[in-house]
Coordinates of N, CA and C and ligand atoms in Angstrom, one line a residue:
M1 N -7.0 9.4 -4.8 CA -5.9 8.6 -4.3 C -6.4 7.3 -3.6
K2 N -5.7 6.2 -3.9 CA -6.2 5.0 -3.3 C -5.3 4.8 -2.0
F3 N -6.0 4.2 -1.0 CA -5.3 3.9 0.3 C -5.2 2.4 0.4
F4 N -4.0 2.0 0.6 CA -3.7 0.6 0.9 C -3.2 0.5 2.3
L5 N -3.5 -0.6 3.0 CA -3.0 -0.8 4.4 C -1.7 -1.6 4.2
D6 N -0.7 -1.2 4.9 CA 0.6 -1.9 4.8 C 0.8 -2.8 6.1
T7 N 0.2 -4.0 6.1 CA 0.2 -4.8 7.3 C -0.2 -6.2 6.9
A8 N 0.3 -7.2 7.7 CA -0.2 -8.6 7.6 C -1.1 -8.9 8.8
D9 N -1.5 -7.9 9.5 CA -2.4 -8.2 10.7 C -3.9 -8.1 10.2
V10 N -4.5 -9.3 10.2 CA -5.8 -9.4 9.6 C -6.8 -8.6 10.5
S11 N -6.7 -8.5 11.8 CA -7.6 -7.8 12.6 C -7.6 -6.3 12.3
E12 N -6.4 -5.8 12.1 CA -6.2 -4.3 11.7 C -7.0 -4.1 10.3
I13 N -6.8 -5.0 9.4 CA -7.4 -4.8 8.1 C -8.9 -4.9 8.2
R14 N -9.4 -5.8 9.0 CA -10.8 -6.0 9.2 C -11.4 -4.7 9.7
A15 N -10.8 -4.1 10.7 CA -11.3 -2.8 11.3 C -11.4 -1.7 10.3
M16 N -10.3 -1.5 9.6 CA -10.3 -0.4 8.6 C -11.2 -0.7 7.4
A17 N -11.2 -1.9 7.0 CA -12.0 -2.3 5.8 C -13.5 -2.0 6.2
D18 N -13.8 -2.2 7.4 CA -15.2 -2.0 7.9 C -15.6 -0.5 7.7
I19 N -14.7 0.4 7.9 CA -15.0 1.8 7.7 C -15.1 2.1 6.2
G20 N -14.6 1.3 5.4 CA -14.7 1.5 3.9 C -13.5 2.3 3.4
L21 N -12.4 2.3 4.1 CA -11.2 3.1 3.7 C -10.1 2.4 3.0
V22 N -10.3 1.0 2.9 CA -9.2 0.2 2.4 C -9.4 -0.2 0.9
D23 N -8.5 0.3 0.0 CA -8.6 -0.1 -1.4 C -7.8 -1.3 -1.7
G24 N -6.9 -1.6 -0.8 CA -6.0 -2.7 -1.1 C -5.0 -2.9 0.1
V25 N -4.2 -3.9 0.0 CA -3.3 -4.2 1.1 C -1.9 -4.5 0.5
T26 N -0.9 -4.1 1.3 CA 0.5 -4.6 0.9 C 1.1 -5.3 2.1
T27 N 1.8 -6.4 1.8 CA 2.5 -7.1 2.9 C 4.0 -7.2 2.4
N28 N 4.8 -7.6 3.3 CA 6.2 -7.9 2.9 C 6.7 -9.0 3.9
P29 N 7.8 -9.6 3.6 CA 8.2 -10.7 4.5 C 8.4 -10.3 6.0
T30 N 8.8 -9.1 6.2 CA 9.0 -8.7 7.6 C 7.6 -8.6 8.3
L31 N 6.6 -8.1 7.6 CA 5.3 -7.9 8.2 C 4.7 -9.3 8.4
V32 N 4.9 -10.2 7.5 CA 4.4 -11.6 7.7 C 5.1 -12.3 8.9
A33 N 6.4 -12.1 9.0 CA 7.1 -12.7 10.2 C 6.6 -12.1 11.5
R34 N 6.3 -10.8 11.4 CA 5.7 -10.1 12.6 C 4.4 -10.7 13.0
S35 N 3.6 -11.1 12.0 CA 2.2 -11.7 12.3 C 2.3 -13.0 13.0
G36 N 3.5 -13.7 12.8 CA 3.7 -15.1 13.3 C 2.8 -16.1 12.7
R37 N 2.2 -15.8 11.5 CA 1.3 -16.7 10.9 C 1.8 -17.3 9.6
K38 N 1.1 -18.3 9.1 CA 1.5 -18.9 7.8 C 1.1 -18.0 6.7
F39 N 2.1 -17.7 5.8 CA 2.0 -16.7 4.8 C 0.7 -16.9 3.9
V40 N 0.6 -18.1 3.3 CA -0.4 -18.3 2.4 C -1.8 -18.2 3.0
E41 N -1.9 -18.6 4.3 CA -3.2 -18.5 5.0 C -3.6 -17.0 5.2
V42 N -2.6 -16.3 5.6 CA -2.8 -14.8 5.9 C -3.3 -14.1 4.6
V43 N -2.6 -14.4 3.5 CA -2.9 -13.8 2.2 C -4.3 -14.2 1.8
R44 N -4.7 -15.4 2.0 CA -6.0 -15.9 1.7 C -7.1 -15.1 2.5
E45 N -6.8 -15.0 3.8 CA -7.8 -14.3 4.7 C -7.9 -12.8 4.3
I46 N -6.8 -12.2 3.9 CA -6.8 -10.8 3.5 C -7.6 -10.6 2.2
C47 N -7.4 -11.6 1.3 CA -8.1 -11.5 0.0 C -9.6 -11.7 0.2
D48 N -10.0 -12.4 1.3 CA -11.4 -12.5 1.6 C -12.0 -11.2 2.1
L49 N -11.2 -10.4 2.7 CA -11.7 -9.2 3.4 C -11.7 -8.0 2.4
V50 N -10.7 -8.0 1.5 CA -10.5 -6.8 0.7 C -10.6 -7.2 -0.8
R51 N -11.3 -6.4 -1.5 CA -11.5 -6.7 -3.0 C -10.4 -6.2 -3.8
G52 N -9.7 -5.2 -3.4 CA -8.6 -4.6 -4.2 C -7.4 -5.4 -4.2
P53 N -6.3 -4.9 -4.8 CA -5.1 -5.6 -4.9 C -4.4 -5.9 -3.5
V54 N -4.0 -7.1 -3.4 CA -3.3 -7.6 -2.1 C -1.9 -8.0 -2.5
S55 N -0.9 -7.2 -2.2 CA 0.5 -7.5 -2.6 C 1.1 -8.6 -1.7
A56 N 1.6 -9.6 -2.3 CA 2.2 -10.7 -1.6 C 3.6 -11.0 -2.3
E57 N 4.6 -10.9 -1.4 CA 6.0 -10.8 -2.0 C 6.6 -12.2 -2.1
V58 N 7.3 -12.4 -3.3 CA 8.1 -13.6 -3.4 C 9.3 -13.5 -2.6
T59 N 9.9 -14.6 -2.2 CA 11.1 -14.6 -1.4 C 12.3 -15.2 -2.1
A60 N 12.0 -15.8 -3.3 CA 13.2 -16.3 -4.1 C 13.9 -15.1 -4.7
T61 N 15.1 -15.3 -5.1 CA 15.8 -14.2 -5.8 C 16.1 -14.6 -7.2
D62 N 15.9 -15.8 -7.6 CA 16.2 -16.2 -9.0 C 14.8 -16.3 -9.8
F63 N 14.9 -16.0 -11.1 CA 13.7 -15.9 -11.9 C 12.8 -17.2 -11.8
D64 N 13.4 -18.4 -12.0 CA 12.6 -19.6 -12.1 C 11.9 -19.8 -10.8
T65 N 12.5 -19.7 -9.6 CA 11.8 -19.9 -8.4 C 10.8 -18.8 -8.1
M66 N 11.2 -17.6 -8.5 CA 10.2 -16.5 -8.3 C 8.9 -16.8 -9.1
M67 N 9.0 -17.4 -10.3 CA 7.9 -17.7 -11.1 C 7.1 -18.8 -10.4
R68 N 7.8 -19.8 -9.8 CA 7.0 -20.9 -9.2 C 6.3 -20.3 -7.9
E69 N 6.9 -19.5 -7.2 CA 6.3 -18.9 -6.0 C 5.1 -18.0 -6.5
A70 N 5.3 -17.2 -7.5 CA 4.2 -16.4 -8.0 C 3.0 -17.2 -8.4
E71 N 3.3 -18.4 -9.0 CA 2.1 -19.3 -9.3 C 1.3 -19.6 -8.1
V72 N 2.0 -20.0 -7.0 CA 1.3 -20.4 -5.8 C 0.5 -19.2 -5.3
L73 N 1.1 -18.0 -5.3 CA 0.5 -16.8 -4.8 C -0.7 -16.4 -5.6
R74 N -0.6 -16.5 -6.9 CA -1.7 -16.1 -7.8 C -2.9 -17.1 -7.7
R75 N -2.6 -18.3 -7.3 CA -3.7 -19.3 -7.2 C -4.6 -18.9 -6.0
I76 N -4.0 -18.2 -5.0 CA -4.8 -17.9 -3.8 C -6.0 -17.1 -4.2
S77 N -5.9 -16.1 -5.0 CA -7.0 -15.2 -5.4 C -6.6 -14.3 -6.6
P78 N -7.6 -14.0 -7.5 CA -7.2 -13.1 -8.6 C -6.8 -11.7 -8.2
N79 N -7.1 -11.3 -6.9 CA -6.7 -10.0 -6.5 C -5.3 -9.9 -5.9
V80 N -4.6 -11.1 -5.9 CA -3.2 -11.0 -5.5 C -2.3 -10.3 -6.5
A81 N -1.5 -9.3 -6.0 CA -0.5 -8.7 -6.9 C 0.8 -9.2 -6.4
V82 N 1.5 -9.9 -7.3 CA 2.8 -10.5 -6.9 C 3.8 -9.4 -6.7
K83 N 4.5 -9.4 -5.5 CA 5.5 -8.3 -5.3 C 6.8 -8.9 -5.5
V84 N 7.6 -8.2 -6.4 CA 8.9 -8.7 -6.7 C 9.9 -7.5 -6.4
P85 N 11.1 -7.9 -6.0 CA 12.1 -6.8 -5.8 C 12.7 -6.3 -7.1
L86 N 13.1 -5.0 -7.0 CA 13.7 -4.4 -8.2 C 15.1 -4.9 -8.4
T87 N 15.2 -6.1 -9.0 CA 16.4 -6.7 -9.4 C 16.2 -7.2 -10.9
A88 N 17.3 -7.6 -11.5 CA 17.2 -8.0 -12.9 C 16.2 -9.2 -13.0
D89 N 16.3 -10.2 -12.1 CA 15.4 -11.3 -12.1 C 13.9 -10.9 -11.7
G90 N 13.8 -9.9 -10.8 CA 12.5 -9.4 -10.5 C 11.9 -8.7 -11.7
L91 N 12.6 -7.9 -12.4 CA 12.1 -7.3 -13.6 C 11.6 -8.3 -14.7
K92 N 12.5 -9.3 -14.8 CA 12.1 -10.4 -15.8 C 10.8 -11.1 -15.4
A93 N 10.7 -11.4 -14.0 CA 9.5 -12.0 -13.5 C 8.3 -11.1 -13.7
C94 N 8.5 -9.8 -13.5 CA 7.4 -8.8 -13.7 C 6.9 -8.8 -15.1
R95 N 7.8 -8.8 -16.0 CA 7.4 -8.8 -17.4 C 6.6 -10.1 -17.7
A96 N 7.1 -11.3 -17.2 CA 6.4 -12.5 -17.5 C 5.0 -12.6 -16.8
I97 N 4.9 -12.1 -15.6 CA 3.7 -12.2 -14.9 C 2.6 -11.3 -15.5
T98 N 3.0 -10.1 -15.7 CA 2.0 -9.1 -16.3 C 1.7 -9.5 -17.7
G99 N 2.6 -10.1 -18.4 CA 2.4 -10.6 -19.8 C 1.3 -11.8 -19.8
D100 N 1.3 -12.4 -18.6 CA 0.3 -13.5 -18.4 C -1.0 -13.0 -17.8
G101 N -1.1 -11.7 -17.7 CA -2.4 -11.1 -17.1 C -2.4 -10.9 -15.6
G102 N -1.3 -11.2 -15.0 CA -1.3 -11.0 -13.5 C -0.9 -9.5 -13.1
M103 N -1.1 -9.2 -11.8 CA -0.7 -7.9 -11.3 C 0.7 -8.1 -10.6
V104 N 1.5 -7.0 -10.8 CA 2.8 -7.1 -10.2 C 3.1 -5.7 -9.5
N105 N 3.6 -5.8 -8.3 CA 4.1 -4.6 -7.5 C 5.6 -4.7 -7.4
V106 N 6.3 -3.8 -8.1 CA 7.8 -3.9 -8.0 C 8.2 -3.0 -6.8
T107 N 8.9 -3.7 -5.9 CA 9.2 -3.1 -4.6 C 10.7 -2.8 -4.4
L108 N 10.9 -2.1 -3.3 CA 12.3 -1.7 -2.9 C 12.9 -0.8 -4.0
V109 N 12.1 0.2 -4.4 CA 12.5 1.2 -5.4 C 13.0 2.4 -4.7
F110 N 14.3 2.8 -5.0 CA 14.9 3.9 -4.4 C 15.4 5.0 -5.3
S111 N 15.2 4.8 -6.6 CA 15.6 5.8 -7.6 C 14.7 5.9 -8.8
A112 N 14.7 7.1 -9.5 CA 13.8 7.3 -10.6 C 14.2 6.3 -11.7
A113 N 15.5 6.0 -11.8 CA 16.0 5.1 -12.9 C 15.3 3.7 -12.7
Q114 N 15.3 3.3 -11.4 CA 14.6 2.0 -11.1 C 13.1 2.0 -11.5
A115 N 12.5 3.2 -11.2 CA 11.0 3.3 -11.4 C 10.8 3.2 -12.9
I116 N 11.7 3.8 -13.7 CA 11.5 3.8 -15.2 C 11.6 2.3 -15.7
L117 N 12.5 1.6 -15.1 CA 12.7 0.1 -15.5 C 11.4 -0.7 -15.1
A118 N 10.9 -0.4 -13.9 CA 9.7 -1.1 -13.5 C 8.5 -0.9 -14.5
A119 N 8.4 0.4 -14.9 CA 7.3 0.8 -15.8 C 7.6 0.0 -17.2
K120 N 8.8 0.0 -17.6 CA 9.2 -0.6 -18.9 C 8.9 -2.1 -18.8
A121 N 9.0 -2.7 -17.6 CA 8.7 -4.1 -17.4 C 7.2 -4.4 -17.3
G122 N 6.4 -3.3 -17.4 CA 5.0 -3.5 -17.3 C 4.4 -3.6 -16.0
A123 N 5.1 -3.1 -14.9 CA 4.6 -3.3 -13.6 C 3.2 -2.6 -13.4
T124 N 2.4 -3.2 -12.6 CA 1.1 -2.6 -12.3 C 1.3 -1.5 -11.3
F125 N 2.2 -1.8 -10.3 CA 2.6 -0.7 -9.3 C 4.1 -0.7 -9.2
V126 N 4.6 0.5 -8.9 CA 6.0 0.7 -8.6 C 6.0 1.3 -7.2
S127 N 6.8 0.7 -6.3 CA 6.8 1.2 -4.9 C 8.1 1.9 -4.4
P128 N 8.1 3.2 -4.6 CA 9.3 3.9 -4.0 C 9.1 4.0 -2.5
F129 N 10.2 3.8 -1.7 CA 10.1 3.7 -0.3 C 10.5 5.1 0.3
V130 N 9.5 5.9 0.6 CA 9.7 7.3 1.1 C 10.5 7.3 2.4
G131 N 9.9 6.6 3.4 CA 10.5 6.7 4.8 C 11.9 6.3 4.8
R132 N 12.2 5.2 4.1 CA 13.6 4.7 4.2 C 14.6 5.6 3.6
L133 N 14.2 6.4 2.6 CA 15.1 7.4 2.0 C 15.2 8.6 3.0
D134 N 14.1 9.0 3.6 CA 14.2 10.0 4.6 C 15.1 9.6 5.8
D135 N 15.1 8.3 6.1 CA 15.9 7.9 7.2 C 17.4 8.1 6.9
L136 N 17.7 8.1 5.6 CA 19.1 8.3 5.2 C 19.4 9.8 4.8
S137 N 18.5 10.7 5.3 CA 18.6 12.1 4.9 C 18.5 12.4 3.4
H138 N 17.9 11.5 2.7 CA 17.5 11.8 1.3 C 16.0 12.1 1.3
D139 N 15.6 13.0 0.4 CA 14.3 13.5 0.4 C 13.4 12.4 -0.4
G140 N 12.7 11.6 0.4 CA 11.9 10.5 -0.2 C 10.8 11.1 -1.1
M141 N 10.2 12.2 -0.6 CA 9.1 12.7 -1.4 C 9.5 13.3 -2.7
A142 N 10.8 13.8 -2.8 CA 11.3 14.3 -4.0 C 11.3 13.2 -5.1
L143 N 11.6 11.9 -4.6 CA 11.6 10.8 -5.5 C 10.2 10.6 -6.1
I144 N 9.2 10.7 -5.3 CA 7.8 10.5 -5.8 C 7.5 11.6 -6.8
D145 N 7.9 12.8 -6.5 CA 7.7 13.9 -7.4 C 8.4 13.7 -8.8
D146 N 9.6 13.2 -8.7 CA 10.4 12.9 -9.9 C 9.7 11.9 -10.8
I147 N 9.3 10.8 -10.1 CA 8.7 9.7 -10.9 C 7.4 10.1 -11.5
A148 N 6.6 10.9 -10.8 CA 5.3 11.4 -11.3 C 5.6 12.3 -12.5
T149 N 6.6 13.2 -12.4 CA 7.0 14.0 -13.6 C 7.4 13.2 -14.8
I150 N 8.2 12.2 -14.6 CA 8.7 11.4 -15.7 C 7.5 10.6 -16.3
F151 N 6.7 10.0 -15.5 CA 5.6 9.2 -16.0 C 4.6 10.0 -16.8
A152 N 4.5 11.3 -16.4 CA 3.5 12.2 -17.1 C 4.0 12.5 -18.5
N153 N 5.3 12.3 -18.7 CA 5.8 12.5 -20.1 C 5.4 11.4 -21.0
Y154 N 5.0 10.3 -20.5 CA 4.7 9.1 -21.3 C 3.3 8.6 -21.0
P155 N 2.3 9.2 -21.6 CA 0.9 8.8 -21.2 C 0.6 7.3 -21.4
A156 N 1.4 6.6 -22.2 CA 1.2 5.2 -22.4 C 1.5 4.4 -21.1
I157 N 2.3 5.0 -20.2 CA 2.6 4.2 -19.0 C 1.4 4.0 -18.1
Q158 N 1.1 2.8 -17.8 CA 0.0 2.4 -17.0 C 0.4 2.2 -15.6
T159 N 1.7 2.1 -15.3 CA 2.2 1.8 -14.0 C 1.7 2.8 -13.0
E160 N 1.2 2.4 -11.8 CA 0.7 3.3 -10.8 C 1.8 3.5 -9.8
I161 N 2.0 4.7 -9.3 CA 3.0 5.1 -8.3 C 2.4 4.8 -7.0
L162 N 3.0 3.8 -6.3 CA 2.5 3.4 -4.9 C 3.5 3.9 -3.9
A163 N 3.2 5.0 -3.2 CA 4.1 5.6 -2.2 C 4.1 4.6 -1.0
A164 N 5.3 4.0 -0.8 CA 5.5 3.0 0.3 C 6.4 3.6 1.4
S165 N 6.5 2.8 2.4 CA 7.3 3.2 3.6 C 6.8 4.6 4.1
I166 N 5.5 4.7 4.2 CA 4.9 5.9 4.7 C 4.8 5.9 6.2
R167 N 5.2 6.9 6.8 CA 5.4 6.9 8.3 C 4.4 7.9 9.0
S168 N 3.8 8.8 8.2 CA 3.0 9.9 8.9 C 1.9 10.4 8.0
P169 N 0.9 11.0 8.5 CA -0.2 11.6 7.7 C 0.4 12.6 6.7
L170 N 1.5 13.3 7.1 CA 2.1 14.3 6.2 C 2.7 13.7 5.0
H171 N 3.2 12.5 5.2 CA 3.7 11.7 4.0 C 2.6 11.5 3.0
V172 N 1.4 11.1 3.5 CA 0.3 10.8 2.7 C -0.2 12.1 1.9
V173 N -0.2 13.2 2.6 CA -0.7 14.4 2.0 C 0.3 14.8 0.9
D174 N 1.6 14.7 1.3 CA 2.6 15.1 0.3 C 2.6 14.2 -0.9
A175 N 2.4 12.9 -0.7 CA 2.4 12.0 -1.8 C 1.2 12.3 -2.7
A176 N 0.1 12.7 -2.1 CA -1.1 13.1 -2.9 C -0.8 14.3 -3.7
R177 N -0.1 15.2 -3.0 CA 0.2 16.5 -3.7 C 1.1 16.2 -5.0
M178 N 2.0 15.2 -4.8 CA 2.9 14.9 -5.9 C 2.2 14.1 -7.0
G179 N 1.0 13.6 -6.7 CA 0.3 12.8 -7.7 C 0.5 11.3 -7.7
A180 N 0.9 10.8 -6.5 CA 1.0 9.3 -6.4 C -0.4 8.8 -6.5
H181 N -0.5 7.6 -7.1 CA -1.8 7.0 -7.3 C -2.3 6.4 -6.0
V182 N -1.4 5.8 -5.3 CA -1.7 5.0 -4.1 C -0.7 5.4 -3.0
A183 N -1.2 5.4 -1.7 CA -0.3 5.4 -0.6 C -0.6 4.2 0.3
T184 N 0.5 3.5 0.6 CA 0.2 2.3 1.5 C 0.8 2.7 2.8
M185 N 0.0 2.4 3.9 CA 0.4 2.9 5.2 C 0.0 2.0 6.3
P186 N 0.7 2.0 7.4 CA 0.3 1.2 8.6 C -1.1 1.8 9.1
A187 N -1.8 0.9 9.8 CA -3.1 1.3 10.3 C -3.0 2.5 11.2
K188 N -1.9 2.6 11.9 CA -1.7 3.7 12.8 C -1.8 5.1 12.1
V189 N -1.2 5.1 10.9 CA -1.2 6.4 10.1 C -2.6 6.7 9.6
M190 N -3.3 5.7 9.3 CA -4.7 5.9 8.8 C -5.5 6.5 10.0
E191 N -5.3 5.9 11.2 CA -6.0 6.4 12.4 C -5.5 7.9 12.7
Q192 N -4.3 8.1 12.5 CA -3.8 9.5 12.8 C -4.4 10.5 11.8
M193 N -4.7 10.0 10.6 CA -5.3 10.9 9.6 C -6.7 11.3 10.0
I194 N -7.4 10.3 10.6 CA -8.8 10.5 11.0 C -8.9 11.5 12.1
S195 N -8.0 11.4 13.1 CA -8.2 12.2 14.4 C -7.5 13.5 14.3
H196 N -8.3 14.5 14.9 CA -7.7 15.9 15.1 C -8.3 16.4 16.4
P197 N -7.4 17.1 17.2 CA -7.9 17.5 18.5 C -9.1 18.5 18.4
L198 N -9.1 19.3 17.3 CA -10.2 20.3 17.2 C -11.5 19.5 16.8
T199 N -11.4 18.4 16.1 CA -12.6 17.6 15.8 C -13.2 17.1 17.1
R200 N -12.2 16.5 17.9 CA -12.6 15.9 19.2 C -13.3 17.0 20.1
S201 N -12.6 18.1 20.3 CA -13.2 19.1 21.3 C -14.4 19.7 20.7
G202 N -14.5 19.9 19.4 CA -15.7 20.5 18.8 C -16.9 19.6 19.0
L203 N -16.6 18.3 18.8 CA -17.7 17.3 19.0 C -18.2 17.3 20.4
E204 N -17.3 17.4 21.3 CA -17.6 17.4 22.8 C -18.6 18.6 23.1
T205 N -18.2 19.7 22.5 CA -19.0 21.0 22.8 C -20.4 20.8 22.1
F206 N -20.5 20.3 20.9 CA -21.8 20.1 20.2 C -22.6 19.2 21.0
L207 N -22.0 18.1 21.5 CA -22.8 17.1 22.2 C -23.3 17.6 23.6
S208 N -22.5 18.4 24.3 CA -22.9 18.9 25.6 C -24.0 19.9 25.4
D209 N -23.9 20.8 24.3 CA -25.0 21.8 24.0 C -26.3 21.1 23.6
W210 N -26.1 20.0 22.9 CA -27.3 19.2 22.4 C -28.0 18.6 23.6
A211 N -27.2 18.1 24.6 CA -27.8 17.5 25.7 C -28.7 18.5 26.5
K212 N -28.3 19.8 26.5 CA -29.1 20.8 27.2 C -30.5 21.0 26.6
T213 N -30.6 20.6 25.3 CA -31.9 20.8 24.6 C -32.9 19.7 25.1
G214 N -32.4 18.6 25.6 CA -33.3 17.5 26.0 C -34.0 16.8 24.8
Q215 N -33.5 17.1 23.6 CA -34.1 16.5 22.4 C -33.5 15.2 22.0
S216 N -34.2 14.4 21.2 CA -33.6 13.2 20.6 C -34.1 13.1 19.1
I217 N -33.1 13.1 18.2 CA -33.5 13.0 16.8 C -34.4 11.8 16.5
L218 N -34.1 10.7 17.2 CA -34.8 9.5 17.0 C -36.3 9.6 17.3
E219 N -36.6 10.5 18.2 CA -38.0 10.7 18.6 C -38.8 11.6 17.6
G220 N -38.0 12.1 16.7 CA -38.7 12.9 15.6 C -38.9 14.3 16.0
Ligands
LIG301 O1 5.5 -0.9 1.9 C1 6.9 -1.0 2.3 C2 6.9 -0.8 3.8 O2 6.4 -1.9 4.4 C3 8.2 -0.5 4.3 O3 7.9 0.3 5.4 O4 8.4 1.5 7.5 O5 9.5 -0.7 7.0 O6 10.2 1.4 5.8 P1 9.0 0.6 6.5

């Protein structure tokens, strides 16, 4: 499973990329607004840090302007994946951009029907929003499962399932269990995945026992 960071905070991306855990990045207009920075500059910096796909979302809602915005975003770097909303114009833009060799992430996906359309439009990634469905007492992970089952019926589908709106390590584990290709998550969730109280206490015990030996590995 690939791990993407869902943030427009360059320092967070730098820290996680340094560990080697970041396969890509997703941003959205809300995350960019939160960063308080200029969108194109932020995307450029992220593309310098991360080799994998960096999703940058169009903000137009009509096909023609979406395409013009996509052109600006694709010029930033070849690893930009243009993010378009699951609307009729978004699907049309998806078809046009992927037909031209670009990557597209179709976002704001809340049903299997929408995911099928994104795949049909040739999307590189389809982004079902797990957490936002859970917020409404719908089972977000059931949607991932559904999409994975449907896509498996059609081996020709190249579209990757990108589990989005991930809120906890358990979401990541469940998405992996369902066969999602990618999970995009806030840096906090990646940190939560790393840490475990038994790892911490176990390490403390090992280190205090080691100290009693008076040895140093570096001294041979
Ligand atoms: O990847 C989409 C994500 O940014 C939405 O997350 O937590 O705002 O639902 P959230």
